[in-house]
mmCIF file of C-alpha atoms in Angstrom:
data_model
loop_
_atom_site.group_PDB
_atom_site.id
_atom_site.type_symbol
_atom_site.label_atom_id
_atom_site.label_comp_id
_atom_site.label_asym_id
_atom_site.label_seq_id
_atom_site.Cartn_x
_atom_site.Cartn_y
_atom_site.Cartn_z
ATOM 1 C CA UNK X 176 83.786 117.486 105.089
ATOM 2 C CA UNK X 177 86.590 117.642 102.525
ATOM 3 C CA UNK X 178 88.992 120.524 102.851
ATOM 4 C CA UNK X 179 90.197 122.191 99.672
ATOM 5 C CA UNK X 180 93.960 122.402 99.436
ATOM 6 C CA UNK X 181 95.441 125.694 98.420
ATOM 7 C CA UNK X 182 97.279 125.551 95.098
ATOM 8 C CA UNK X 183 100.976 126.227 95.533
ATOM 9 C CA UNK X 184 103.835 126.280 93.005
ATOM 10 C CA UNK X 185 104.688 122.720 94.130
ATOM 11 C CA UNK X 186 101.168 121.388 93.514
ATOM 12 C CA UNK X 187 100.222 123.431 90.459
ATOM 13 C CA UNK X 188 99.515 121.148 87.521
ATOM 14 C CA UNK X 189 99.501 118.005 89.642
ATOM 15 C CA UNK X 190 96.384 115.842 89.578
ATOM 16 C CA UNK X 191 95.668 112.481 91.067
ATOM 17 C CA UNK X 192 95.743 109.601 88.626
ATOM 18 C CA UNK X 193 92.098 108.773 89.343
ATOM 19 C CA UNK X 194 91.072 112.284 88.285
ATOM 20 C CA UNK X 195 92.923 111.804 85.006
ATOM 21 C CA UNK X 196 91.217 108.471 84.330
ATOM 22 C CA UNK X 197 87.761 109.890 85.010
ATOM 23 C CA UNK X 198 88.406 113.007 82.960
ATOM 24 C CA UNK X 199 89.220 110.925 79.888
ATOM 25 C CA UNK X 200 86.472 108.343 80.240
ATOM 26 C CA UNK X 201 86.870 104.619 80.668
ATOM 27 C CA UNK X 202 89.508 104.104 77.982
ATOM 28 C CA UNK X 203 92.647 103.412 80.062
ATOM 29 C CA UNK X 204 95.080 103.746 77.152
ATOM 30 C CA UNK X 205 93.846 107.287 76.500
ATOM 31 C CA UNK X 206 94.152 108.040 80.209
ATOM 32 C CA UNK X 207 97.743 106.775 80.277
ATOM 33 C CA UNK X 208 98.647 108.956 77.297
ATOM 34 C CA UNK X 209 97.046 111.902 79.065
ATOM 35 C CA UNK X 210 98.972 111.133 82.266
ATOM 36 C CA UNK X 211 102.270 110.775 80.406
ATOM 37 C CA UNK X 212 101.853 114.176 78.781
ATOM 38 C CA UNK X 213 101.093 115.887 82.101
ATOM 39 C CA UNK X 214 103.845 118.136 83.413
ATOM 40 C CA UNK X 215 104.682 117.521 87.052
ATOM 41 C CA UNK X 216 106.375 120.289 88.971
ATOM 42 C CA UNK X 217 108.763 118.780 91.521
ATOM 43 C CA UNK X 218 109.922 120.482 94.669
ATOM 44 C CA UNK X 219 113.616 120.985 95.355
ATOM 45 C CA UNK X 220 113.470 118.220 97.969
ATOM 46 C CA UNK X 221 112.115 115.788 95.366
ATOM 47 C CA UNK X 222 114.901 116.744 92.952
ATOM 48 C CA UNK X 223 117.509 116.177 95.666
ATOM 49 C CA UNK X 224 116.002 112.779 96.526
ATOM 50 C CA UNK X 225 116.070 111.764 92.850
ATOM 51 C CA UNK X 226 119.721 112.846 92.546
ATOM 52 C CA UNK X 227 120.620 110.783 95.630
ATOM 53 C CA UNK X 228 118.803 107.767 94.189
ATOM 54 C CA UNK X 229 120.657 108.118 90.883
ATOM 55 C CA UNK X 230 123.969 108.291 92.762
ATOM 56 C CA UNK X 231 123.034 105.203 94.803
ATOM 57 C CA UNK X 232 122.143 103.273 91.633
ATOM 58 C CA UNK X 233 125.495 104.130 90.051
ATOM 59 C CA UNK X 234 127.367 103.152 93.222
ATOM 60 C CA UNK X 235 125.573 99.797 93.343
ATOM 61 C CA UNK X 236 126.323 99.182 89.649
ATOM 62 C CA UNK X 237 130.008 99.915 90.250
ATOM 63 C CA UNK X 238 130.051 97.498 93.208
ATOM 64 C CA UNK X 239 128.471 94.765 91.080
ATOM 65 C CA UNK X 240 130.909 95.346 88.199
ATOM 66 C CA UNK X 241 133.872 95.163 90.571
ATOM 67 C CA UNK X 242 132.475 91.958 92.085
ATOM 68 C CA UNK X 243 132.099 90.282 88.684
ATOM 69 C CA UNK X 244 135.618 91.385 87.698
ATOM 70 C CA UNK X 245 137.005 89.746 90.868
ATOM 71 C CA UNK X 246 135.123 86.516 90.031
ATOM 72 C CA UNK X 247 135.204 86.360 86.209
ATOM 73 C CA UNK X 248 134.605 82.628 85.740
ATOM 74 C CA UNK X 249 132.048 82.112 88.508
ATOM 75 C CA UNK X 250 128.304 82.052 87.717
ATOM 76 C CA UNK X 251 125.842 83.510 90.237
ATOM 77 C CA UNK X 252 122.093 83.445 90.718
ATOM 78 C CA UNK X 253 120.330 86.625 91.805
ATOM 79 C CA UNK X 254 119.765 85.154 95.288
ATOM 80 C CA UNK X 255 123.470 84.405 95.675
ATOM 81 C CA UNK X 256 124.328 87.924 94.479
ATOM 82 C CA UNK X 257 122.053 89.252 97.245
ATOM 83 C CA UNK X 258 124.107 87.341 99.791
ATOM 84 C CA UNK X 259 127.462 88.304 98.278
ATOM 85 C CA UNK X 260 126.736 92.015 97.747
ATOM 86 C CA UNK X 261 124.447 92.525 100.740
ATOM 87 C CA UNK X 262 121.729 94.205 98.669
ATOM 88 C CA UNK X 263 117.983 93.517 98.522
ATOM 89 C CA UNK X 264 116.621 91.361 95.700
ATOM 90 C CA UNK X 265 114.861 94.280 93.973
ATOM 91 C CA UNK X 266 118.187 96.135 93.676
ATOM 92 C CA UNK X 267 119.969 93.004 92.445
ATOM 93 C CA UNK X 268 117.287 92.367 89.820
ATOM 94 C CA UNK X 269 117.627 95.913 88.459
ATOM 95 C CA UNK X 270 121.432 95.692 88.488
ATOM 96 C CA UNK X 271 121.416 92.350 86.653
ATOM 97 C CA UNK X 272 119.067 93.670 83.960
ATOM 98 C CA UNK X 273 121.197 96.800 83.544
ATOM 99 C CA UNK X 274 124.450 94.811 83.298
ATOM 100 C CA UNK X 275 122.968 92.321 80.816
ATOM 101 C CA UNK X 276 121.685 95.187 78.687
ATOM 102 C CA UNK X 277 125.138 96.816 78.786
ATOM 103 C CA UNK X 278 126.747 93.551 77.653
ATOM 104 C CA UNK X 279 128.808 93.268 80.841
ATOM 105 C CA UNK X 280 127.317 89.973 82.048
ATOM 106 C CA UNK X 281 125.378 87.216 80.336
ATOM 107 C CA UNK X 282 122.928 84.484 81.297
ATOM 108 C CA UNK X 283 124.849 81.219 81.078
ATOM 109 C CA UNK X 284 122.221 78.733 82.169
ATOM 110 C CA UNK X 285 119.864 77.703 84.915
ATOM 111 C CA UNK X 286 120.356 76.204 88.355
ATOM 112 C CA UNK X 287 118.114 75.154 91.218
ATOM 113 C CA UNK X 288 117.958 77.623 94.088
ATOM 114 C CA UNK X 289 118.646 75.598 97.264
ATOM 115 C CA UNK X 290 116.332 77.795 99.360
ATOM 116 C CA UNK X 291 113.246 77.607 97.146
ATOM 117 C CA UNK X 292 113.958 74.575 94.893
ATOM 118 C CA UNK X 293 113.018 76.757 91.911
ATOM 119 C CA UNK X 294 114.980 76.829 88.673
ATOM 120 C CA UNK X 295 116.700 80.228 88.362
ATOM 121 C CA UNK X 296 118.985 81.925 85.841
ATOM 122 C CA UNK X 297 122.684 82.174 86.566
ATOM 123 C CA UNK X 298 124.821 84.990 85.188
ATOM 124 C CA UNK X 299 128.528 85.654 84.843
ATOM 125 C CA UNK X 300 130.944 88.127 83.321
ATOM 126 C CA UNK X 301 131.031 88.133 79.532
ATOM 127 C CA UNK X 302 134.168 86.256 78.412
ATOM 128 C CA UNK X 303 135.585 89.107 76.354
ATOM 129 C CA UNK X 304 135.669 91.368 79.437
ATOM 130 C CA UNK X 305 132.240 92.993 79.190
ATOM 131 C CA UNK X 306 130.957 96.363 78.151
ATOM 132 C CA UNK X 307 133.192 98.702 80.119
ATOM 133 C CA UNK X 308 131.986 102.260 80.156
#
């Protein structure tokens, strides 16, 4: 038998995504709009975790910028950046997209990854010095 959870200030206004989809019918785009407009009340622990994640992201971006400044003429694939910076591929992918968007690095071509034999993009510091913030 399902137990009803007591509504608390942390859970007030929070619904499961499936409830939102069913409440708006089968049109998924309407359900997404409904979900996006929903106010979620986060606990203090969730806010602290988000702040720590934001700090970690900024630290990783700073590490990557410093690395590219130390190696301005060298081009790197994402896999090689993983090895050089010691970060997982999902972090490297996000960092590369962020740095390209900021104009700090640029895609300069393609190379074959020796591990997978797949053609991959290689990036390097923008010649003019990049988009320093």
